[in-house]
Tab-separated table of C-alpha atoms in Angstrom:
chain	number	residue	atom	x	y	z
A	3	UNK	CA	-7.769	10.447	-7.158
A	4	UNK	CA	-5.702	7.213	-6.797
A	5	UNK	CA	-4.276	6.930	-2.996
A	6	UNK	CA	-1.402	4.210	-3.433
A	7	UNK	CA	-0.804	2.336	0.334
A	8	UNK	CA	1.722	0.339	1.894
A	9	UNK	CA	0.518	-2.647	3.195
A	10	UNK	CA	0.501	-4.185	6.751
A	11	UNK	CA	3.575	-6.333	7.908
A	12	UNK	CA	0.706	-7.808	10.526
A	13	UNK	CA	-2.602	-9.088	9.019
A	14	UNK	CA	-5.783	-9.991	10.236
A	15	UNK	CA	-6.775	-14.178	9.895
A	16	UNK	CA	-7.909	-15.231	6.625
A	17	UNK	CA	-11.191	-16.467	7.723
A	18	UNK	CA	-13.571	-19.070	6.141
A	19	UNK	CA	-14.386	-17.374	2.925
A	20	UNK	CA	-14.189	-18.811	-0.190
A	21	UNK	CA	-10.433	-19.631	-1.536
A	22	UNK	CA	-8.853	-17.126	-3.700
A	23	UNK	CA	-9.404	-16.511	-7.341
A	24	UNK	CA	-6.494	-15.130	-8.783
A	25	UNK	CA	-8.397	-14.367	-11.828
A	26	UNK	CA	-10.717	-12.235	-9.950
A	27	UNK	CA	-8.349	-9.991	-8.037
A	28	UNK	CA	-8.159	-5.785	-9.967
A	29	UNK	CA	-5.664	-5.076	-12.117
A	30	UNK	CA	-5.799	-8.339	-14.378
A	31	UNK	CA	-2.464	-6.750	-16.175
A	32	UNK	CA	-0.768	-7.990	-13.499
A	33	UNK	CA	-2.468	-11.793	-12.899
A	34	UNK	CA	0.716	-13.098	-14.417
A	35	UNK	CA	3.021	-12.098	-11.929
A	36	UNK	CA	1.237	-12.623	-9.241
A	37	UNK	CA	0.685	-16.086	-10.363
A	38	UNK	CA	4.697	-16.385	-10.712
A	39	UNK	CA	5.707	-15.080	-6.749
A	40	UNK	CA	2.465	-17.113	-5.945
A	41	UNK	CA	3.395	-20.175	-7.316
A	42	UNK	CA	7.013	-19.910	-5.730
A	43	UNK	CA	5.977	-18.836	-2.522
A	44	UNK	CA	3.790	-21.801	-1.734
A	45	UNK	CA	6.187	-24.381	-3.155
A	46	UNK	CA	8.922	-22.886	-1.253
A	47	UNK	CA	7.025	-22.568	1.994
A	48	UNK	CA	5.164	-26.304	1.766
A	49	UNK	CA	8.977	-27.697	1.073
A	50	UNK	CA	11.330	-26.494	3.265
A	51	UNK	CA	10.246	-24.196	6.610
A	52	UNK	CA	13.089	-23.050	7.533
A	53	UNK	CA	14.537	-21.904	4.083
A	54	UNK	CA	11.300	-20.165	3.858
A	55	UNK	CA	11.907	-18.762	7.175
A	56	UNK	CA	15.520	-17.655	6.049
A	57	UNK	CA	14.089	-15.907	2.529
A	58	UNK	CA	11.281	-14.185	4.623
A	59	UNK	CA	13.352	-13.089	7.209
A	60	UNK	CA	11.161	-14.180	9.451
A	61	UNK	CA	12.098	-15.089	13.679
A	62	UNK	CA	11.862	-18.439	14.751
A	63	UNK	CA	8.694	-16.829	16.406
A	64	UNK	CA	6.744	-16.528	13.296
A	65	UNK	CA	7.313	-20.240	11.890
A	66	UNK	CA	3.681	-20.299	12.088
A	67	UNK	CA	3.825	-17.388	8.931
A	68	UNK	CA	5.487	-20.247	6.383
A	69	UNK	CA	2.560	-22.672	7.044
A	70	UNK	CA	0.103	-20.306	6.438
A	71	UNK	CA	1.839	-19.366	2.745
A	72	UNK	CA	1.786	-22.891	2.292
A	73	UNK	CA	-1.944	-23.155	2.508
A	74	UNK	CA	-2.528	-19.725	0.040
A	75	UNK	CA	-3.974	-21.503	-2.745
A	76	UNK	CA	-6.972	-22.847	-0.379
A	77	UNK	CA	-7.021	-20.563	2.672
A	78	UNK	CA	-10.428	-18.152	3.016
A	79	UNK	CA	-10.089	-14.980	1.409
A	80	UNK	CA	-11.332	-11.902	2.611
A	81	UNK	CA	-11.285	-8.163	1.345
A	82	UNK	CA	-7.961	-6.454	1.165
A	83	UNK	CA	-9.288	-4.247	3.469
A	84	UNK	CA	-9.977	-6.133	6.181
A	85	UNK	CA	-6.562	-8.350	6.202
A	86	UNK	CA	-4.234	-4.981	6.436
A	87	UNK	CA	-4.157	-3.992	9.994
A	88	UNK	CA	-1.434	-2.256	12.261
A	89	UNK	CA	-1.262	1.484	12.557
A	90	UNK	CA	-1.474	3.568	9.277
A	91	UNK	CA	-5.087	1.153	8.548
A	92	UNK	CA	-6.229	1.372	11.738
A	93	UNK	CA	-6.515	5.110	11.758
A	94	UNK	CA	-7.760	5.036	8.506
A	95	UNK	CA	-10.908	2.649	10.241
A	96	UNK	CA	-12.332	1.183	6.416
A	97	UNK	CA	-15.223	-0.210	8.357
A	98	UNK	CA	-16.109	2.856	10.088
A	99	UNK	CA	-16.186	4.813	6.747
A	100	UNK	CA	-19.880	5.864	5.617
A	101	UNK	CA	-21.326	4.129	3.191
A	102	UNK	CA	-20.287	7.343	0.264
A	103	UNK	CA	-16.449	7.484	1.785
A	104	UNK	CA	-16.470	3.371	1.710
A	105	UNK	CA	-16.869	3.716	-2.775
A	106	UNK	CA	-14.865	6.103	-2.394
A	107	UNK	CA	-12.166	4.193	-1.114
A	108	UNK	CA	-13.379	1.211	-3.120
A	109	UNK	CA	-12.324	3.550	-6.693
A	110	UNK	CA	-9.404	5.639	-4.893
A	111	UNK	CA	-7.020	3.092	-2.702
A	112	UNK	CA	-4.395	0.972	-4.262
A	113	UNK	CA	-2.104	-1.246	-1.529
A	114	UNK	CA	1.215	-2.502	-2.709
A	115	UNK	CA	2.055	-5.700	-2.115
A	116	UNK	CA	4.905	-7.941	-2.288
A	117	UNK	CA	2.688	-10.826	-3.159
A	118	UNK	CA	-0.057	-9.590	-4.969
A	119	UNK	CA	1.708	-6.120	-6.699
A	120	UNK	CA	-1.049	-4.135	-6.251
A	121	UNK	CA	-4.781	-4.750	-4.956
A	122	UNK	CA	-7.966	-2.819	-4.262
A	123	UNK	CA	-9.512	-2.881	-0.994
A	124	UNK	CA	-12.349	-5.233	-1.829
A	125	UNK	CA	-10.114	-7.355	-3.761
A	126	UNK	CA	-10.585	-10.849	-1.599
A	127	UNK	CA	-7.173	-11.970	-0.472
A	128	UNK	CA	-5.931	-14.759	1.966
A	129	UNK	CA	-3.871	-13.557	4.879
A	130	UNK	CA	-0.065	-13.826	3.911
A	131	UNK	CA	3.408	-12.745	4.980
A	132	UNK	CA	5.812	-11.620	1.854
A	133	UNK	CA	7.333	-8.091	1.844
A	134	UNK	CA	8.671	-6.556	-1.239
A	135	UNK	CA	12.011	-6.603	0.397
A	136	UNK	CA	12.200	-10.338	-0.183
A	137	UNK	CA	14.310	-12.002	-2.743
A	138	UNK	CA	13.045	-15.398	-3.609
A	139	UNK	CA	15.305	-18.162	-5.059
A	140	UNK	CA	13.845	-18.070	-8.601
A	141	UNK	CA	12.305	-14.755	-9.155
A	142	UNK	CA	14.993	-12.910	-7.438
A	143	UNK	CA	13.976	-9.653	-5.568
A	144	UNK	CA	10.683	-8.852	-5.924
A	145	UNK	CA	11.019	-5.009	-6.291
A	146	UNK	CA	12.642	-5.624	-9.475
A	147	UNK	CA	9.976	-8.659	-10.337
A	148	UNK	CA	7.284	-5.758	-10.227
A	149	UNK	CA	8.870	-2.946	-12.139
A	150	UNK	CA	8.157	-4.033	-15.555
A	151	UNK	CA	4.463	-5.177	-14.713
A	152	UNK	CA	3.695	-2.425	-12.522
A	153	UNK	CA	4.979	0.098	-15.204
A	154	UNK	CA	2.738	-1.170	-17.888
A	155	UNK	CA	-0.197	-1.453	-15.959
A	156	UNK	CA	-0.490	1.483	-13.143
A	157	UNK	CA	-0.108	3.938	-15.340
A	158	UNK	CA	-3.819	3.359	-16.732
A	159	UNK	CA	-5.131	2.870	-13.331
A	160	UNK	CA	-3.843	6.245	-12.328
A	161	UNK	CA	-5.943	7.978	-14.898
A	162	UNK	CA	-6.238	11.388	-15.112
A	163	UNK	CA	-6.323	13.122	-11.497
A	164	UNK	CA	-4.519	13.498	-8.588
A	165	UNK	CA	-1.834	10.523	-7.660
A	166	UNK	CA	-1.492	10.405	-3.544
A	167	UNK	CA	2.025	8.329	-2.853
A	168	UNK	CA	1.881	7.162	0.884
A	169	UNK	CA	4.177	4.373	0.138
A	170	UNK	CA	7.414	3.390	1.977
A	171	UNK	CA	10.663	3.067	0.033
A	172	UNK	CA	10.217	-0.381	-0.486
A	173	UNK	CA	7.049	-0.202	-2.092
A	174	UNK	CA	7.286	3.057	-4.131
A	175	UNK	CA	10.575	1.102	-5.951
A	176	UNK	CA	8.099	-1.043	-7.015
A	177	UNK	CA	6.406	1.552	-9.637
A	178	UNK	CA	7.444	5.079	-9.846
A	179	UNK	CA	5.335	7.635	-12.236
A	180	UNK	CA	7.071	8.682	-14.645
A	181	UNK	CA	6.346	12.142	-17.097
A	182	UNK	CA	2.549	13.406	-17.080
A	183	UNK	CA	1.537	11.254	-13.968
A	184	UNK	CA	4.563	12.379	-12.418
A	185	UNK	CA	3.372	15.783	-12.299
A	186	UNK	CA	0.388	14.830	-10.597
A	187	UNK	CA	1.949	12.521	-8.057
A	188	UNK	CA	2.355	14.232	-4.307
A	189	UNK	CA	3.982	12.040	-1.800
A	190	UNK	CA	3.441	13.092	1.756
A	191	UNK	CA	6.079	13.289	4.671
A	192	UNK	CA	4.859	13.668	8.017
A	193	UNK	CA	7.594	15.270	10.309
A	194	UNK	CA	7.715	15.751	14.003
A	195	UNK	CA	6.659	19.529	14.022
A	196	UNK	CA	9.280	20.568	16.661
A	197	UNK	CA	11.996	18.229	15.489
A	198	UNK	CA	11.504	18.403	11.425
A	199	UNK	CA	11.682	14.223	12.316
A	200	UNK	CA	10.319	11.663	10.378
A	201	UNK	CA	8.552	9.352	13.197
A	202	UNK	CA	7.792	5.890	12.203
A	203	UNK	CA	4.251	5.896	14.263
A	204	UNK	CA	3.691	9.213	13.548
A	205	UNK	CA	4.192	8.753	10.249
A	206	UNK	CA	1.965	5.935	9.823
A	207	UNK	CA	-0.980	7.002	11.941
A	208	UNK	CA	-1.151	10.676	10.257
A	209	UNK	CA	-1.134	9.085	6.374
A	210	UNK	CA	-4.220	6.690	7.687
A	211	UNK	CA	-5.962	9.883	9.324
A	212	UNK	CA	-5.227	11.803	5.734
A	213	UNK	CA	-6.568	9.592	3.845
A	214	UNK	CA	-9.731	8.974	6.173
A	215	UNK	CA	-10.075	12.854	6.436
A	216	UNK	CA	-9.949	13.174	2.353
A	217	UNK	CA	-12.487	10.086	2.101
A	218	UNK	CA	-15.100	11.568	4.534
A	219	UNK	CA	-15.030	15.275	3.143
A	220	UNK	CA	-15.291	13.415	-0.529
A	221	UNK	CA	-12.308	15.481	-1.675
A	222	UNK	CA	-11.364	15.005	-5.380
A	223	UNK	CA	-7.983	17.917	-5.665
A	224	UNK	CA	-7.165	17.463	-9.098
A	225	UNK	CA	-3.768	17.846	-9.039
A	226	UNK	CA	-0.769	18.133	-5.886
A	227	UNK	CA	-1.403	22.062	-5.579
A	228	UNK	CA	-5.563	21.186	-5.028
A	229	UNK	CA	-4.479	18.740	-2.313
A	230	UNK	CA	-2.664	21.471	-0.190
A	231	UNK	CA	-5.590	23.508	-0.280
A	232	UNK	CA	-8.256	20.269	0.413
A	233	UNK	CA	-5.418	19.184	3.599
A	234	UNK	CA	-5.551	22.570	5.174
A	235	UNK	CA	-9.159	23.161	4.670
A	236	UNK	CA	-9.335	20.217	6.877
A	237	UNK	CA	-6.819	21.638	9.380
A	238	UNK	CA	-3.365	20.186	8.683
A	239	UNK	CA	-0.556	21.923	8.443
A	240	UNK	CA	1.299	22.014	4.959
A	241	UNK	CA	4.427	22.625	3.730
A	242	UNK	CA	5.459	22.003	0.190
A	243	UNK	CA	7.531	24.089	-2.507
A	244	UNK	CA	6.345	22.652	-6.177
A	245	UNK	CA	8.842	21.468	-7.965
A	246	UNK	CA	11.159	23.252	-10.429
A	247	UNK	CA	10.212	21.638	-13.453
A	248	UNK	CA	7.257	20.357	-14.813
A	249	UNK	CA	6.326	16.294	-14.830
A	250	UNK	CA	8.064	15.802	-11.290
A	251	UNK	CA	6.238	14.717	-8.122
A	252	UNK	CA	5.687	16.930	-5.590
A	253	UNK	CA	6.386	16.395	-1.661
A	254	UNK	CA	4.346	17.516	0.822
A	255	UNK	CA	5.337	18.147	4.064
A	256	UNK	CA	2.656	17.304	6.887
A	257	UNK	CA	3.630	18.685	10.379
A	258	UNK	CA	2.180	17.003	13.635
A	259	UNK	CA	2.848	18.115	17.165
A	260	UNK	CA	1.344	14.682	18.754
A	261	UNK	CA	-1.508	11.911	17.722
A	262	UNK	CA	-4.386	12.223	20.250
């Protein structure tokens, strides 16, 4: 199972670890375009603030964000998993796992990122702010700096089970599977039970508390119609209607009345 994440737009410090090494970081297919939005984003960020503010669309609030991309080359770096915070990773609670559900998530979780394109959780990363909605002045918009790079490299990772897309838009334009691993991709929804709403905290708190629930269990569905039956063994409520032709995703439908 591969479990591809959104990241965090708020991030824990970096820390005083050891600086990054790109080199070191999962996916190696990809070292050479993170080394080209890595390269920019520093130079930009060290050279002019509030350009860099401007391009990140960041509030005169966050200046504070630009001098900390400045520093990204020598700044600690921690694992991936520790820098995401906010809602969707804290219900998922990494450092609360067991020690089994913590490989597990170690082998099964993938976080987009604007920055990096992809990392695993123990991937050691600095703290950083760059969404994949930004469009820097050379690269251009990031989205389209991943596609090609993503789509030569994810499709390996993805291997041969079950593909779990909790990505927002932003990030799942990044990569999108395409024929065989398309028809074992399920995204998820979670909807407002009485309203059929998508709610932003809702949303993000129920994918975190999936993927925890899948981790612990040590659930391994093989395929989209597997994961239906592995979510409501574990008591969620499904909906989902496979699709009409083979080699296209599947969406699942997860209904919540309220997050306790």
């Amino acid at each position: 199972m591969l479990v591809l994440l959104p990241p965090s737009e708020g991030k824990a410090s970096s820390g005083r670890g050891a600086p990054l090494k790109p080199e070191s970081l999962s996916l190696p297919g990809l070292t050479a375009a993170r080394e080209a939005v890595l390269g920019e984003l520093v130079e930009l960020c060290a050279a002019d603030e509030d350009k860099a503010r401007d391009v990140l669309g960041l509030s005169e609030g966050l200046r504070g964000e630009v001098a900390k991309n400045a520093e990204l080359r020598t700044a600690g770096a921690r694992p991936a998993g520790e820098i995401y915070t906010g809602v969707l990773y804290d219900a998922l609670g990494l450092a609360s796992l067991d020690a089994a559900a913590k490989k597990r998530a170690a082998r099964a979780l993938l976080v987009f990122s604007g920055l990096w394109g992809a990392v695993r959780v123990t991937d050691k990363i600095p703290s950083y702010r760059c969404s994949m909605g930004v469009k820097l002045p050379g690269l251009g918009a990031l989205g389209a700096h991943w596609r090609a790079p993503m789509a030569d490299v994810l499709p390996e990772a993805a291997g041969n089970g079950l593909v779990l897309d909790l990505r927002s838009s932003a990030y799942a334009a990044a990569w999108k599977p395409k024929g065989e691993v398309a028809g074992r991709t399920a995204a998820v929804r979670v909807l407002h039970a009485p309203t059929r709403k998508v709610v932003s905290h809702f949303n993000k708190a129920t994918k975190g508390r999936i993927v925890r629930s899948l981790l612990t269990a040590g659930a391994a569905p093989a395929g989209p119609a597997e994961l239906v039956e592995a979510l409501r063994d574990l008591g969620y409520v499904v909906e989902v209607e496979a699709p009409a032709k083979a080699q296209k995703a599947w969406t699942l439908d997860v209904l919540v009345d309220e997050i306790h």
